């Protein structure tokens, strides 16, 4: 009997190994250069040993492929083939010129069982096209101007909280800024005051933390949903936990009800989404936006705005703490522009702060909050001037973090140098080597809003406080391998010193 068991086991192992070897032959058959893969994770890192952050892994693969002279390279996530584009010209084809072959992002969503997952970022095909067209007018400059005052009011709360915290020792700057972005999104996307500085135990803070806390189970679900979307659909997987879904659905329903009962109009995202729901109903064209869709988009604005902008501001202050001359130059610009606008933080005043814009651009270059862009090939695509076909269904990866730290495109890439983005220098940047907001038809829809909240947060902090690096920050910083987003191990700790009476 033991002999039989050993034979069965050996046969099973041989079959599994043979399956992996056969799968790893895909890119060779397609005529695509590839990086060495190993059983069972392919070219991915072992997610259980947590040896390297995803961004570091992508950067390494990009540099290795570039050094080998590849314009594109085949990778494997387990046995699933992935196509990484290295050459900016081919990136342009994927994102813009031949977009019809790459319209989807390839992320899992499930409208029925997990309604909040069906937001614009994940939606595919016609559903994405329809919603993108409807939501685009939400983010015009005129709409940003009306929302500016809500963000400024949250900025003052941030300044006041910092005034209290700075006397208590080094500050975990990411934690502080997450509270600011929570307040902003609470106010603009849900129409509620979150008070996350003064009342950190409030429900909104509790559920936002819950969604972003990288538990092993949550990471496993993200991994399965990304690698095996059909399987995730089959088991009706929920990427947003039930508690979080119930809370956000309830919050949106209540806010909509409250607004029905008042004549006062609050010009925020939620109002725009409600108007969209009402106008479509009256059109009676059977294409109305439902309350679930409204909730999913408000939830996306929260997902997209919470982490990206707090991460940008944290890395920016980290760099400015080590580049005091740059920090002072931004502060001088803030003072000069605000003087012109009688101290009022208007949308136009923000636009005039060009040097601050360069500093933010340089931060987004070194630390892109979304380190890779994803597309799914939806129609076979022949790479121009080659016989290579990217087959329908293949996931395409664009390694932003690699391109933006590539010495061929950015001299001395480790150096923090905002002058790369001055009016006269920006034209020298190689096209499609710098795209922290993505590019083409699926470019970030909230770009203007993200920059507005980042600028307002930085303005109110830099105007009133001088920042320096605390010994508590472990340098050189290491990225946290358990997080999908760029997060620093041990956190970024800064000292803040008041430089004027906060006004
Ligand atoms: C510094 C802040 C931000 C950064 C760096 C950022 C970056 C990105 C990136 C890289 C993408 C993918 C683009 C692509 O695949 O080509 C994206 C998509 C998106 N972002 Fe942002 N984002 C930021 C803030 C925001 C904010 C505040 C919102 C909303 C309030 C937002 C809403 C969206 C949406 C809706 C999409 C999906 C667009 C689509 O698929 O049609 N983002 N963002």
Short mmCIF file of C-alpha atoms and ligand atoms in Angstrom, two decimals, residues 105 120-121 128 132 139 269 300-301 304-305 308-309 312 364 369-370 373-375 400 436-439 441-447 449-450 453-454, ligand 1:
data_model
loop_
_atom_site.label_atom_id
_atom_site.label_comp_id
_atom_site.label_asym_id
_atom_site.label_seq_id
_atom_site.Cartn_x
_atom_site.Cartn_y
_atom_site.Cartn_z
CA UNK A 105 -7.92 47.18 -16.65
CA UNK A 120 -15.08 53.18 -12.60
CA UNK A 121 -11.52 52.00 -11.87
CA UNK A 128 -16.88 51.59 -18.18
CA UNK A 132 -16.75 57.45 -17.71
CA UNK A 139 -14.16 66.92 -12.48
CA UNK A 269 -19.41 65.17 -5.50
CA UNK A 300 -14.06 54.95 -5.33
CA UNK A 301 -13.48 58.67 -4.80
CA UNK A 304 -8.62 56.86 -4.86
CA UNK A 305 -8.28 60.05 -2.84
CA UNK A 308 -2.75 58.55 -3.20
CA UNK A 309 -2.80 62.13 -1.91
CA UNK A 312 2.19 62.14 -2.09
CA UNK A 364 5.21 61.81 -7.94
CA UNK A 369 1.46 56.17 -5.46
CA UNK A 370 0.26 53.81 -8.22
CA UNK A 373 -0.53 50.75 -14.80
CA UNK A 374 -2.59 47.74 -15.81
CA UNK A 375 -4.45 46.96 -19.01
CA UNK A 400 5.73 53.43 -14.00
CA UNK A 436 1.95 59.33 -12.41
CA UNK A 437 -1.74 59.81 -13.28
CA UNK A 438 -1.67 57.32 -16.16
CA UNK A 439 -2.40 58.28 -19.77
CA UNK A 441 -8.69 57.28 -22.19
CA UNK A 442 -8.30 55.69 -18.75
CA UNK A 443 -6.16 58.48 -17.29
CA UNK A 444 -6.96 59.38 -13.66
CA UNK A 445 -10.31 61.13 -13.60
CA UNK A 446 -9.60 62.80 -10.26
CA UNK A 447 -6.27 64.37 -11.32
CA UNK A 449 -9.04 67.11 -7.38
CA UNK A 450 -6.01 65.06 -6.23
CA UNK A 453 -6.18 68.59 -2.05
CA UNK A 454 -2.42 67.90 -2.14
C1 LIG B 1 -2.13 62.25 -6.17
C2 LIG B 1 -3.30 61.75 -6.39
C3 LIG B 1 -3.64 60.69 -7.42
C4 LIG B 1 -2.83 59.91 -8.21
C5 LIG B 1 -1.30 59.92 -8.29
C6 LIG B 1 -3.70 59.08 -9.02
C7 LIG B 1 -3.25 58.15 -9.95
C8 LIG B 1 -4.08 57.38 -10.73
C9 LIG B 1 -3.63 56.42 -11.71
C10 LIG B 1 -2.17 56.11 -12.03
C11 LIG B 1 -4.72 55.87 -12.29
C12 LIG B 1 -4.71 54.82 -13.41
C13 LIG B 1 -4.65 55.55 -14.73
C14 LIG B 1 -4.38 54.65 -15.92
O1 LIG B 1 -4.54 53.44 -15.82
O2 LIG B 1 -4.01 55.18 -17.00
C15 LIG B 1 -5.88 56.47 -11.70
C16 LIG B 1 -7.19 56.19 -12.06
C17 LIG B 1 -8.30 56.79 -11.48
N1 LIG B 1 -8.29 57.77 -10.51
FE1 LIG B 1 -6.66 58.63 -9.66
N2 LIG B 1 -5.00 59.36 -8.69
C18 LIG B 1 -5.01 60.33 -7.72
C19 LIG B 1 -6.12 60.88 -7.12
C20 LIG B 1 -7.42 60.61 -7.44
C21 LIG B 1 -8.60 61.20 -6.82
C22 LIG B 1 -8.55 62.22 -5.69
C23 LIG B 1 -9.70 60.67 -7.43
C24 LIG B 1 -11.16 60.94 -7.20
C25 LIG B 1 -11.66 61.78 -6.37
C26 LIG B 1 -9.22 59.75 -8.46
C27 LIG B 1 -10.03 59.04 -9.29
C28 LIG B 1 -9.60 58.11 -10.22
C29 LIG B 1 -10.49 57.34 -11.08
C30 LIG B 1 -12.01 57.43 -11.09
C31 LIG B 1 -9.68 56.51 -11.86
C32 LIG B 1 -10.16 55.47 -12.88
C33 LIG B 1 -10.29 56.09 -14.26
C34 LIG B 1 -10.80 55.11 -15.30
O3 LIG B 1 -10.49 53.92 -15.25
O4 LIG B 1 -11.55 55.56 -16.19
N3 LIG B 1 -7.85 59.73 -8.42
N4 LIG B 1 -5.47 57.39 -10.75
#
